[in-house]
Short mmCIF file of C-alpha atoms in Angstrom, two decimals:
data_model
loop_
_atom_site.label_atom_id
_atom_site.label_comp_id
_atom_site.label_asym_id
_atom_site.label_seq_id
_atom_site.Cartn_x
_atom_site.Cartn_y
_atom_site.Cartn_z
CA MET A 1 97.24 106.68 113.72
CA SER A 2 97.28 104.31 116.67
CA ASP A 3 99.27 101.11 116.44
CA LYS A 4 96.11 99.07 115.97
CA ILE A 5 95.40 100.78 112.67
CA SER A 6 98.91 101.48 111.49
CA ARG A 7 99.58 101.08 107.77
CA ARG A 8 102.41 98.86 108.95
CA GLN A 9 99.74 96.17 109.24
CA LEU A 10 99.34 96.24 105.50
CA ALA A 11 102.47 94.10 105.29
CA ALA A 12 100.17 91.21 106.11
CA LEU A 13 98.13 91.78 102.99
CA ALA A 14 100.27 89.60 100.81
CA GLY A 15 100.12 86.88 103.45
CA LEU A 16 103.90 86.78 103.87
CA SER A 17 106.19 86.98 106.86
CA ALA A 18 109.86 87.78 106.97
CA ALA A 19 110.55 84.05 106.83
CA ALA A 20 108.58 83.45 103.61
CA ILE A 21 110.33 81.58 100.86
CA ALA A 22 110.64 83.27 97.46
CA PRO A 23 112.88 82.68 94.47
CA PRO A 24 115.17 85.61 93.61
CA LEU A 25 114.20 87.76 90.67
CA GLU A 26 116.31 87.50 87.59
CA GLY A 27 118.46 90.48 86.75
CA ALA A 28 117.52 92.74 89.65
CA ASN A 29 118.92 96.15 88.85
CA ALA A 30 121.19 97.30 91.64
CA GLU A 31 123.18 99.89 89.72
CA PRO A 32 122.99 103.38 91.28
CA ALA A 33 122.53 106.25 88.84
CA ALA A 34 125.63 108.39 89.04
CA ALA A 35 124.20 111.19 86.94
CA ALA A 36 121.07 111.68 89.03
CA ALA A 37 122.44 114.35 91.35
CA ALA A 38 123.76 116.43 88.47
CA SER A 39 120.41 116.50 86.66
CA ARG A 40 118.06 116.79 89.63
CA ASP A 41 117.56 120.53 89.31
CA SER A 42 116.38 120.25 85.72
CA GLY A 43 112.76 119.65 86.66
CA PHE A 44 110.17 117.06 85.77
CA PRO A 45 109.69 115.87 82.19
CA ALA A 46 107.76 118.06 79.79
CA GLY A 47 104.07 117.20 79.95
CA PHE A 48 104.27 115.81 83.48
CA LEU A 49 100.70 115.75 84.82
CA TRP A 50 100.06 117.68 88.03
CA GLY A 51 96.81 117.02 89.84
CA THR A 52 95.02 116.73 93.13
CA ALA A 53 92.44 114.29 94.47
CA THR A 54 89.40 113.66 96.66
CA SER A 55 86.87 110.85 97.12
CA SER A 56 83.09 110.86 97.06
CA TYR A 57 82.20 109.92 100.64
CA GLN A 58 84.91 112.15 102.05
CA VAL A 59 83.73 115.36 100.36
CA GLU A 60 80.31 115.12 98.72
CA GLY A 61 77.89 115.10 101.63
CA ALA A 62 74.25 115.14 100.50
CA VAL A 63 73.95 111.48 101.45
CA GLU A 64 70.15 111.54 101.44
CA GLU A 65 69.61 113.83 98.46
CA ASP A 66 68.49 113.18 94.90
CA GLY A 67 67.95 109.46 95.30
CA ARG A 68 71.36 108.41 96.61
CA GLY A 69 71.29 105.02 98.33
CA VAL A 70 72.94 103.98 101.58
CA SER A 71 76.59 102.90 101.57
CA ILE A 72 78.42 100.72 104.06
CA TRP A 73 80.11 103.85 105.39
CA ASP A 74 76.76 105.55 106.03
CA LYS A 75 75.93 102.64 108.32
CA PHE A 76 79.39 102.19 109.82
CA VAL A 77 79.83 105.78 111.01
CA ARG A 78 76.72 105.39 113.18
CA ILE A 79 78.25 102.58 115.24
CA ALA A 80 79.32 104.09 118.56
CA GLY A 81 83.08 104.44 118.95
CA LYS A 82 84.04 103.70 115.36
CA ILE A 83 84.83 107.28 114.36
CA GLU A 84 87.32 109.10 116.56
CA ASP A 85 85.40 112.38 116.86
CA GLY A 86 81.92 110.95 116.32
CA THR A 87 81.38 112.78 113.03
CA THR A 88 80.00 111.40 109.76
CA GLY A 89 80.25 112.10 106.05
CA ASP A 90 76.62 113.23 105.94
CA ARG A 91 77.65 116.80 105.26
CA ALA A 92 81.43 116.57 104.80
CA ASN A 93 82.52 119.39 102.44
CA GLU A 94 79.15 119.85 100.72
CA HIS A 95 81.04 119.25 97.48
CA TYR A 96 77.81 117.99 95.93
CA HIS A 97 76.56 121.58 96.02
CA ARG A 98 79.88 123.47 96.06
CA TYR A 99 81.70 121.63 93.28
CA ARG A 100 82.03 124.75 91.13
CA GLU A 101 83.72 126.58 93.99
CA ASP A 102 86.03 123.63 94.54
CA ILE A 103 86.91 123.34 90.86
CA ALA A 104 87.89 127.01 90.98
CA LEU A 105 90.34 126.09 93.76
CA ILE A 106 91.86 123.36 91.57
CA LYS A 107 92.26 125.85 88.74
CA GLU A 108 93.82 128.36 91.12
CA LEU A 109 96.56 125.83 91.90
CA GLY A 110 97.35 125.41 88.22
CA CYS A 111 96.49 121.71 88.30
CA LYS A 112 95.68 120.14 84.97
CA ALA A 113 93.98 117.04 86.40
CA TYR A 114 91.53 116.17 89.16
CA ARG A 115 91.05 112.69 90.52
CA PHE A 116 87.57 112.14 91.96
CA SER A 117 85.50 109.06 92.70
CA VAL A 118 81.96 108.22 91.70
CA ALA A 119 79.67 107.21 94.57
CA TRP A 120 78.31 103.83 93.47
CA PRO A 121 75.09 104.23 95.56
CA ARG A 122 74.48 107.63 93.98
CA LEU A 123 74.20 105.99 90.58
CA PHE A 124 72.65 102.70 91.74
CA PRO A 125 70.98 103.10 95.14
CA ASP A 126 70.89 99.31 95.62
CA GLY A 127 74.11 98.63 93.74
CA ASP A 128 72.26 97.14 90.79
CA GLY A 129 68.86 97.43 89.16
CA LYS A 130 67.48 100.72 87.92
CA PRO A 131 70.01 103.57 87.73
CA ASN A 132 69.36 106.92 89.41
CA PRO A 133 69.36 109.64 86.72
CA LYS A 134 69.88 112.46 89.23
CA GLY A 135 73.09 110.81 90.37
CA LEU A 136 74.42 110.68 86.84
CA ASP A 137 73.36 114.29 86.34
CA PHE A 138 75.71 115.36 89.14
CA TYR A 139 78.74 113.68 87.60
CA ASN A 140 77.86 115.06 84.20
CA ARG A 141 77.83 118.55 85.68
CA LEU A 142 81.09 117.91 87.52
CA VAL A 143 82.89 116.61 84.43
CA ASP A 144 81.59 119.43 82.24
CA GLU A 145 82.70 122.06 84.75
CA LEU A 146 86.17 120.50 84.99
CA LEU A 147 86.58 120.53 81.22
CA LYS A 148 85.28 124.09 81.03
CA SER A 149 88.02 125.04 83.50
CA GLY A 150 90.76 123.27 81.53
CA ILE A 151 91.09 120.44 84.03
CA GLU A 152 91.27 116.80 82.95
CA PRO A 153 88.89 114.50 84.90
CA TRP A 154 90.39 111.26 86.23
CA LEU A 155 87.62 109.04 87.53
CA THR A 156 87.82 106.39 90.26
CA LEU A 157 85.07 103.79 90.12
CA TYR A 158 85.34 102.62 93.73
CA HIS A 159 86.64 104.50 96.74
CA TRP A 160 85.06 102.34 99.44
CA ASP A 161 81.38 103.43 99.41
CA LEU A 162 79.90 100.01 98.63
CA PRO A 163 76.08 100.06 98.45
CA GLN A 164 74.78 98.65 101.74
CA SER A 165 72.25 96.58 99.83
CA LEU A 166 75.06 94.49 98.33
CA GLU A 167 76.57 93.92 101.75
CA ASP A 168 73.17 92.85 103.08
CA ARG A 169 72.21 90.61 100.16
CA PHE A 170 75.52 89.04 99.17
CA GLY A 171 78.03 89.76 101.91
CA GLY A 172 79.63 92.53 99.90
CA TRP A 173 83.06 91.60 98.58
CA ARG A 174 82.76 88.14 100.13
CA SER A 175 80.73 87.18 97.07
CA THR A 176 81.66 87.06 93.40
CA GLU A 177 78.12 88.27 92.77
CA THR A 178 79.26 91.70 93.96
CA CYS A 179 82.18 91.47 91.54
CA LYS A 180 79.84 90.84 88.63
CA ILE A 181 77.58 93.71 89.66
CA PHE A 182 80.62 95.96 89.94
CA GLY A 183 81.45 95.08 86.36
CA ASP A 184 77.95 96.12 85.29
CA TYR A 185 78.29 99.37 87.23
CA ALA A 186 81.66 100.01 85.56
CA ALA A 187 80.06 99.43 82.16
CA TYR A 188 77.33 101.99 82.93
CA VAL A 189 79.86 104.60 84.02
CA ALA A 190 81.98 103.96 80.94
CA GLU A 191 78.97 104.27 78.62
CA HIS A 192 77.86 107.59 80.10
CA LEU A 193 81.07 109.41 81.06
CA THR A 194 84.02 108.25 78.96
CA ASP A 195 82.93 110.44 76.07
CA ARG A 196 84.61 113.14 78.22
CA VAL A 197 86.65 111.17 80.79
CA GLY A 198 89.74 109.58 79.28
CA ASN A 199 91.26 107.91 82.35
CA VAL A 200 89.62 105.54 84.83
CA PHE A 201 90.96 104.04 88.05
CA THR A 202 89.18 100.85 89.07
CA LEU A 203 89.38 100.19 92.83
CA ASN A 204 91.18 102.45 95.26
CA GLU A 205 93.35 100.73 97.86
CA SER A 206 92.08 97.18 97.86
CA GLY A 207 94.72 96.49 100.47
CA ARG A 208 93.16 98.95 102.87
CA PHE A 209 89.45 98.27 102.45
CA VAL A 210 89.85 94.48 102.47
CA TYR A 211 92.11 94.13 105.48
CA PHE A 212 90.73 96.99 107.56
CA GLY A 213 87.10 96.36 106.63
CA TYR A 214 86.92 92.57 106.67
CA GLY A 215 90.04 91.52 108.58
CA ILE A 216 90.40 93.72 111.64
CA GLY A 217 87.07 95.54 111.58
CA ILE A 218 88.39 99.10 111.77
CA ASP A 219 86.81 100.30 108.51
CA ALA A 220 83.39 99.59 107.03
CA PRO A 221 81.75 97.09 107.15
CA GLY A 222 83.58 96.44 110.42
CA LEU A 223 84.06 92.66 110.25
CA LYS A 224 86.76 90.44 111.75
CA LEU A 225 86.89 87.39 109.53
CA PRO A 226 89.35 84.45 109.42
CA GLN A 227 92.45 84.80 107.26
CA ALA A 228 91.09 82.40 104.64
CA ASP A 229 88.08 84.68 104.16
CA VAL A 230 90.27 87.78 103.97
CA ASN A 231 92.45 86.18 101.31
CA GLN A 232 89.37 85.19 99.33
CA ILE A 233 87.91 88.70 99.58
CA ARG A 234 91.19 90.16 98.35
CA HIS A 235 91.05 87.76 95.41
CA ASN A 236 87.48 88.85 94.74
CA SER A 237 88.53 92.50 94.71
CA ALA A 238 91.20 91.64 92.13
CA LEU A 239 88.52 89.87 90.10
CA ALA A 240 86.30 92.95 90.36
CA HIS A 241 89.19 95.04 89.08
CA GLY A 242 89.61 92.74 86.08
CA LEU A 243 85.90 92.77 85.29
CA ALA A 244 85.92 96.57 85.46
CA VAL A 245 88.88 96.76 83.07
CA GLN A 246 87.00 94.58 80.61
CA ALA A 247 83.83 96.62 81.03
CA VAL A 248 85.64 99.89 80.32
CA ARG A 249 87.24 98.35 77.24
CA ALA A 250 83.89 97.05 75.96
CA HIS A 251 81.66 100.01 76.82
CA GLY A 252 83.94 103.03 77.01
CA ARG A 253 85.04 105.40 74.31
CA ARG A 254 87.84 103.95 72.25
CA GLY A 255 91.18 104.96 73.72
CA THR A 256 89.92 105.25 77.31
CA ARG A 257 92.75 104.25 79.63
CA VAL A 258 92.21 102.18 82.76
CA GLY A 259 94.28 100.89 85.68
CA PRO A 260 94.32 100.24 89.45
CA ALA A 261 95.14 102.68 92.27
CA GLU A 262 96.74 100.76 95.11
CA ASN A 263 98.33 101.61 98.43
CA ILE A 264 101.28 99.43 97.58
CA ASP A 265 103.12 97.88 100.50
CA ALA A 266 106.14 100.15 100.10
CA CYS A 267 109.50 98.40 100.40
CA ALA A 268 112.83 100.20 100.10
CA PRO A 269 116.44 99.18 100.69
CA ALA A 270 117.71 100.26 104.10
CA PHE A 271 120.64 101.72 102.20
CA ASP A 272 121.82 101.51 98.62
CA THR A 273 123.96 98.44 97.92
CA PRO A 274 123.46 95.97 95.08
CA GLU A 275 122.43 93.28 97.55
CA ASN A 276 119.91 95.46 99.37
CA VAL A 277 118.38 96.82 96.16
CA ARG A 278 117.89 93.26 94.95
CA ALA A 279 116.33 92.35 98.29
CA ALA A 280 113.96 95.34 98.06
CA GLU A 281 112.85 94.28 94.59
CA ILE A 282 112.04 90.78 95.82
CA ALA A 283 110.28 92.21 98.87
CA LEU A 284 108.15 94.60 96.80
CA ARG A 285 106.93 91.76 94.64
CA GLU A 286 106.26 89.34 97.50
CA MET A 287 104.73 91.81 99.93
CA ASN A 288 102.26 92.73 97.17
CA ALA A 289 101.73 89.20 95.89
CA GLY A 290 98.11 89.01 97.01
CA TYR A 291 96.84 91.86 94.82
CA LEU A 292 99.10 93.93 92.56
CA ASN A 293 101.34 91.10 91.49
CA VAL A 294 98.47 88.83 90.48
CA ILE A 295 96.87 91.73 88.57
CA MET A 296 100.08 92.51 86.72
CA THR A 297 101.27 88.93 86.11
CA GLY A 298 98.17 86.72 86.20
CA ARG A 299 99.51 84.39 88.87
CA TYR A 300 100.05 84.10 92.59
CA THR A 301 103.68 83.62 93.53
CA ASP A 302 104.78 80.27 94.89
CA ALA A 303 105.86 81.96 98.13
CA PHE A 304 102.42 83.50 98.64
CA LEU A 305 100.62 80.22 98.10
CA LYS A 306 103.06 78.31 100.30
CA TYR A 307 102.72 80.77 103.16
CA ALA A 308 98.93 81.00 102.86
CA GLY A 309 98.64 77.21 102.81
CA PRO A 310 95.05 76.16 103.55
CA ASN A 311 94.09 79.85 103.76
CA ALA A 312 94.98 80.47 100.11
CA PRO A 313 92.15 81.84 97.96
CA LYS A 314 90.18 79.50 95.74
CA TYR A 315 90.24 80.49 92.07
CA THR A 316 90.09 79.27 88.51
CA ASP A 317 92.37 79.83 85.55
CA ALA A 318 89.53 81.79 83.93
CA GLU A 319 89.46 84.16 86.90
CA LEU A 320 93.21 84.72 86.72
CA LYS A 321 92.83 85.59 83.05
CA ILE A 322 90.18 88.21 83.91
CA ILE A 323 92.22 89.58 86.81
CA SER A 324 95.26 90.08 84.59
CA SER A 325 93.42 91.92 81.83
CA PRO A 326 96.05 94.34 80.47
CA VAL A 327 96.03 97.79 82.07
CA ASP A 328 97.19 101.08 80.62
CA PHE A 329 98.86 102.45 83.73
CA LEU A 330 99.66 101.64 87.33
CA GLY A 331 98.43 103.99 90.06
CA LEU A 332 100.46 103.93 93.28
CA ASN A 333 99.38 105.60 96.51
CA ILE A 334 102.64 106.29 98.36
CA TYR A 335 102.78 108.01 101.73
CA ALA A 336 105.31 106.26 103.95
CA PRO A 337 107.71 103.32 103.99
CA GLN A 338 106.16 100.12 105.31
CA ASN A 339 109.34 98.07 105.08
CA TYR A 340 113.02 98.89 104.99
CA VAL A 341 114.81 95.71 103.98
CA VAL A 342 118.29 94.29 103.83
CA ALA A 343 119.58 91.28 101.99
CA SER A 344 119.36 87.94 103.75
CA ASP A 345 120.74 84.51 102.94
CA GLN A 346 117.76 82.93 104.63
CA GLY A 347 114.12 82.62 103.69
CA ALA A 348 112.96 85.00 101.01
CA GLY A 349 116.30 86.64 100.39
CA PHE A 350 115.23 89.79 102.20
CA ARG A 351 114.76 90.77 105.80
CA PRO A 352 112.29 93.52 106.82
CA LEU A 353 113.76 95.64 109.61
CA PRO A 354 111.84 96.82 112.66
CA ILE A 355 110.90 100.50 112.58
CA PRO A 356 112.32 102.30 115.65
CA LYS A 357 109.92 104.30 117.82
CA SER A 358 112.10 107.34 117.19
CA PHE A 359 111.56 107.19 113.42
CA PRO A 360 110.31 110.65 112.32
CA HIS A 361 106.64 110.95 111.43
CA MET A 362 104.02 113.58 110.74
CA ASN A 363 101.11 114.25 113.07
CA SER A 364 99.61 110.92 112.05
CA ASP A 365 101.76 108.28 113.78
CA TRP A 366 101.60 105.90 110.82
CA LEU A 367 102.81 108.58 108.41
CA ARG A 368 106.54 108.08 108.70
CA VAL A 369 108.72 110.51 106.77
CA GLY A 370 110.64 108.45 104.22
CA PRO A 371 110.99 110.54 101.06
CA GLU A 372 113.21 107.95 99.39
CA THR A 373 110.17 105.66 99.29
CA ILE A 374 108.67 107.59 96.38
CA TYR A 375 111.95 107.09 94.49
CA TRP A 376 112.48 103.39 95.13
CA VAL A 377 108.94 102.09 94.85
CA PRO A 378 108.14 103.37 91.32
CA LYS A 379 111.63 102.44 90.17
CA LEU A 380 111.33 98.87 91.40
CA ALA A 381 107.66 98.55 90.40
CA ALA A 382 108.42 99.56 86.81
CA LYS A 383 111.05 96.84 86.61
CA ILE A 384 109.06 94.10 88.34
CA TRP A 385 105.85 94.63 86.40
CA LYS A 386 107.29 96.05 83.18
CA THR A 387 104.98 99.03 83.06
CA ASP A 388 105.78 102.17 81.13
CA ALA A 389 103.19 104.43 82.79
CA ILE A 390 103.03 105.00 86.55
CA TYR A 391 100.99 107.68 88.26
CA ILE A 392 101.36 108.63 91.90
CA SER A 393 97.64 108.46 92.52
CA GLU A 394 97.98 109.73 96.10
CA ASN A 395 100.69 111.36 98.18
CA GLY A 396 100.42 113.95 100.92
CA THR A 397 100.32 114.43 104.66
CA SER A 398 98.15 115.49 107.53
CA GLY A 399 99.27 118.43 109.65
CA ASP A 400 98.34 120.38 112.75
CA ASP A 401 97.29 123.30 110.53
CA VAL A 402 96.77 125.94 113.20
CA VAL A 403 94.89 129.02 112.05
CA SER A 404 97.07 132.00 112.96
CA PRO A 405 95.67 135.27 114.39
CA ASP A 406 95.92 136.74 110.88
CA GLY A 407 93.60 133.99 109.62
CA LYS A 408 96.29 132.15 107.65
CA ILE A 409 97.68 128.64 107.95
CA TYR A 410 101.47 128.43 107.79
CA ASP A 411 101.85 124.69 107.26
CA THR A 412 105.61 124.58 106.77
CA ASP A 413 105.54 120.97 107.98
CA ARG A 414 103.50 119.96 104.93
CA ILE A 415 105.79 121.97 102.66
CA MET A 416 108.79 120.16 104.16
CA TYR A 417 107.16 116.80 103.51
CA LEU A 418 106.13 117.63 99.95
CA ARG A 419 109.45 119.24 99.01
CA ASN A 420 111.40 116.20 100.12
CA TYR A 421 109.08 113.65 98.51
CA LEU A 422 108.86 115.57 95.25
CA ALA A 423 112.64 115.92 95.14
CA GLN A 424 112.92 112.13 95.33
CA LEU A 425 110.20 111.70 92.72
CA GLN A 426 112.10 114.06 90.44
CA ARG A 427 115.21 111.97 91.08
CA ALA A 428 113.24 108.99 89.76
CA THR A 429 112.05 110.74 86.60
CA ASP A 430 115.58 112.08 86.01
CA GLU A 431 116.69 108.46 85.86
CA GLY A 432 113.97 107.54 83.38
CA VAL A 433 111.52 105.91 85.77
CA PRO A 434 108.20 106.16 83.89
CA VAL A 435 106.23 108.25 86.37
CA ARG A 436 103.89 110.34 84.22
CA GLY A 437 101.96 112.30 86.82
CA TYR A 438 101.24 113.07 90.47
CA PHE A 439 97.98 113.59 92.37
CA LEU A 440 98.41 115.35 95.69
CA TRP A 441 96.14 114.16 98.50
CA SER A 442 94.16 116.17 99.17
CA LEU A 443 92.63 119.20 97.54
CA MET A 444 91.04 120.20 100.84
CA ASP A 445 90.48 118.97 104.36
CA ASN A 446 87.71 116.38 104.43
CA PHE A 447 86.14 113.51 106.34
CA GLU A 448 89.18 111.36 107.05
CA TRP A 449 87.51 107.98 107.65
CA VAL A 450 88.10 106.63 111.18
CA TYR A 451 89.53 109.99 112.25
CA GLY A 452 86.43 111.91 111.24
CA LEU A 453 87.32 115.56 110.83
CA ASN A 454 90.36 115.40 113.13
CA LYS A 455 93.05 114.82 110.52
CA ARG A 456 93.62 117.49 107.88
CA PHE A 457 95.36 116.55 104.63
CA GLY A 458 94.20 119.45 102.46
CA LEU A 459 95.96 122.22 100.61
CA TYR A 460 92.89 124.23 101.53
CA HIS A 461 91.70 124.52 105.11
CA VAL A 462 87.99 123.89 105.59
CA ASN A 463 85.93 125.34 108.41
CA PHE A 464 83.37 122.58 108.67
CA ASP A 465 80.88 124.85 110.42
CA THR A 466 80.88 127.59 107.78
CA GLN A 467 82.31 125.54 104.88
CA VAL A 468 84.74 128.37 104.14
CA ARG A 469 87.83 127.19 102.24
CA THR A 470 91.12 128.97 102.98
CA ALA A 471 94.35 128.37 101.09
CA LYS A 472 97.20 127.13 103.27
CA LEU A 473 100.78 128.14 102.61
CA SER A 474 101.30 124.71 101.03
CA ALA A 475 98.82 125.67 98.31
CA SER A 476 101.19 128.45 97.25
CA TYR A 477 104.10 126.01 97.38
CA TYR A 478 102.32 123.48 95.17
CA ARG A 479 101.24 126.21 92.75
CA ASN A 480 104.90 127.21 92.42
CA VAL A 481 105.99 123.60 91.86
CA ILE A 482 103.45 123.24 89.08
CA ALA A 483 104.38 126.55 87.47
CA LYS A 484 108.10 125.66 87.45
CA ASN A 485 107.57 121.92 86.89
CA ALA A 486 110.27 121.35 89.49
CA ALA A 487 110.43 120.05 93.05
CA GLY A 488 112.78 122.70 94.36
CA ALA A 489 110.31 125.50 93.75
#
């Protein structure tokens, strides 16, 4: 990823700089676990949930079939120069027609869960109004086929494909009207699918779609708005999350679980000392103060509000109560470290360090290789927000994925990445960090947003001309991990 769209920019999401003022957290746990190394080969806990993931616009295709409406991405991809290779999600993986074939691939891996997203404009072409029965029929078929194959469906309500009609009529997420309509949409999904779907993610990566879509204009809808507007839109997305949680509670099957899936601004200590661990805990809270922290605590931190100043979002106590509706789990999308921090006696009590140009990364420049991130972030998040159920809702890597003369893809780079990250995740679970499951991104190569078809994250290679799926070597690795329930497989 070029510097202009680096995930490093997500540090701005909380509206804090390195000089922000924040009170230290009480009782930050800086004690290293001495027994971790001895137990690391024991494997993940019994019942650990292994899954994989996709999203609707990235795989479904069929954008003009069976009554589906237009999304902001359908419009955005047609703006010259926005997509690196000029492709669109019009066809993508043809998952809308090939879902049975793709579910067979999930089963082949041994996965017990599949995270997918519902395309809002497929159910409500205009975002609201009369629902489209053919759209619901597709997700009914998908869920039934998953259950038939012994795979648990995990549903995401929003993975960025906002109905264009809502953007045109209300300004999309700039308006609380969209939030209310999202709540109604969530209620409809809960009423019709939670008889078979037991787990629901609300919004995927608010941090990404707000900042990239409305702040710097790199994602749909492609706007560059003032910081005050961006902060307000982020607040609105948190409100939409809260309304969706309430809708699932009110309209879903009793016992349905619900929570967010966020690309948390990942902070880790530069190295393990009590002072640096404490600094990383403060940093994780403050760098995520504009979304996750307000969801989990019901308040904006003093440091966030002080730094934002006149650009702070406008809100009511009633909205904060909705936003902080209790969740059943916390989904964390973790790919790379955004911030290595050390303790500081100035400002916030932490100092984010610059990332050297020589820092190792995968074939996406932004995707720095920092396996310890997936250890520290869940560990610190569980303490900060007192959650007892964390799911890694996304983790994975792009790769060069060259097809060899024998027709196979020997993606040892992806295996290296996964082995190291999963070893650190196992370290976390060995120490009692409440990570209950892991969804590898992605099941198969797909339309990768601004990169089009140029970046491949899949366990299965996709020939986008023929739509042939071919297992990469990493698929065998992941199958072995699942079978042994251990990272060192």
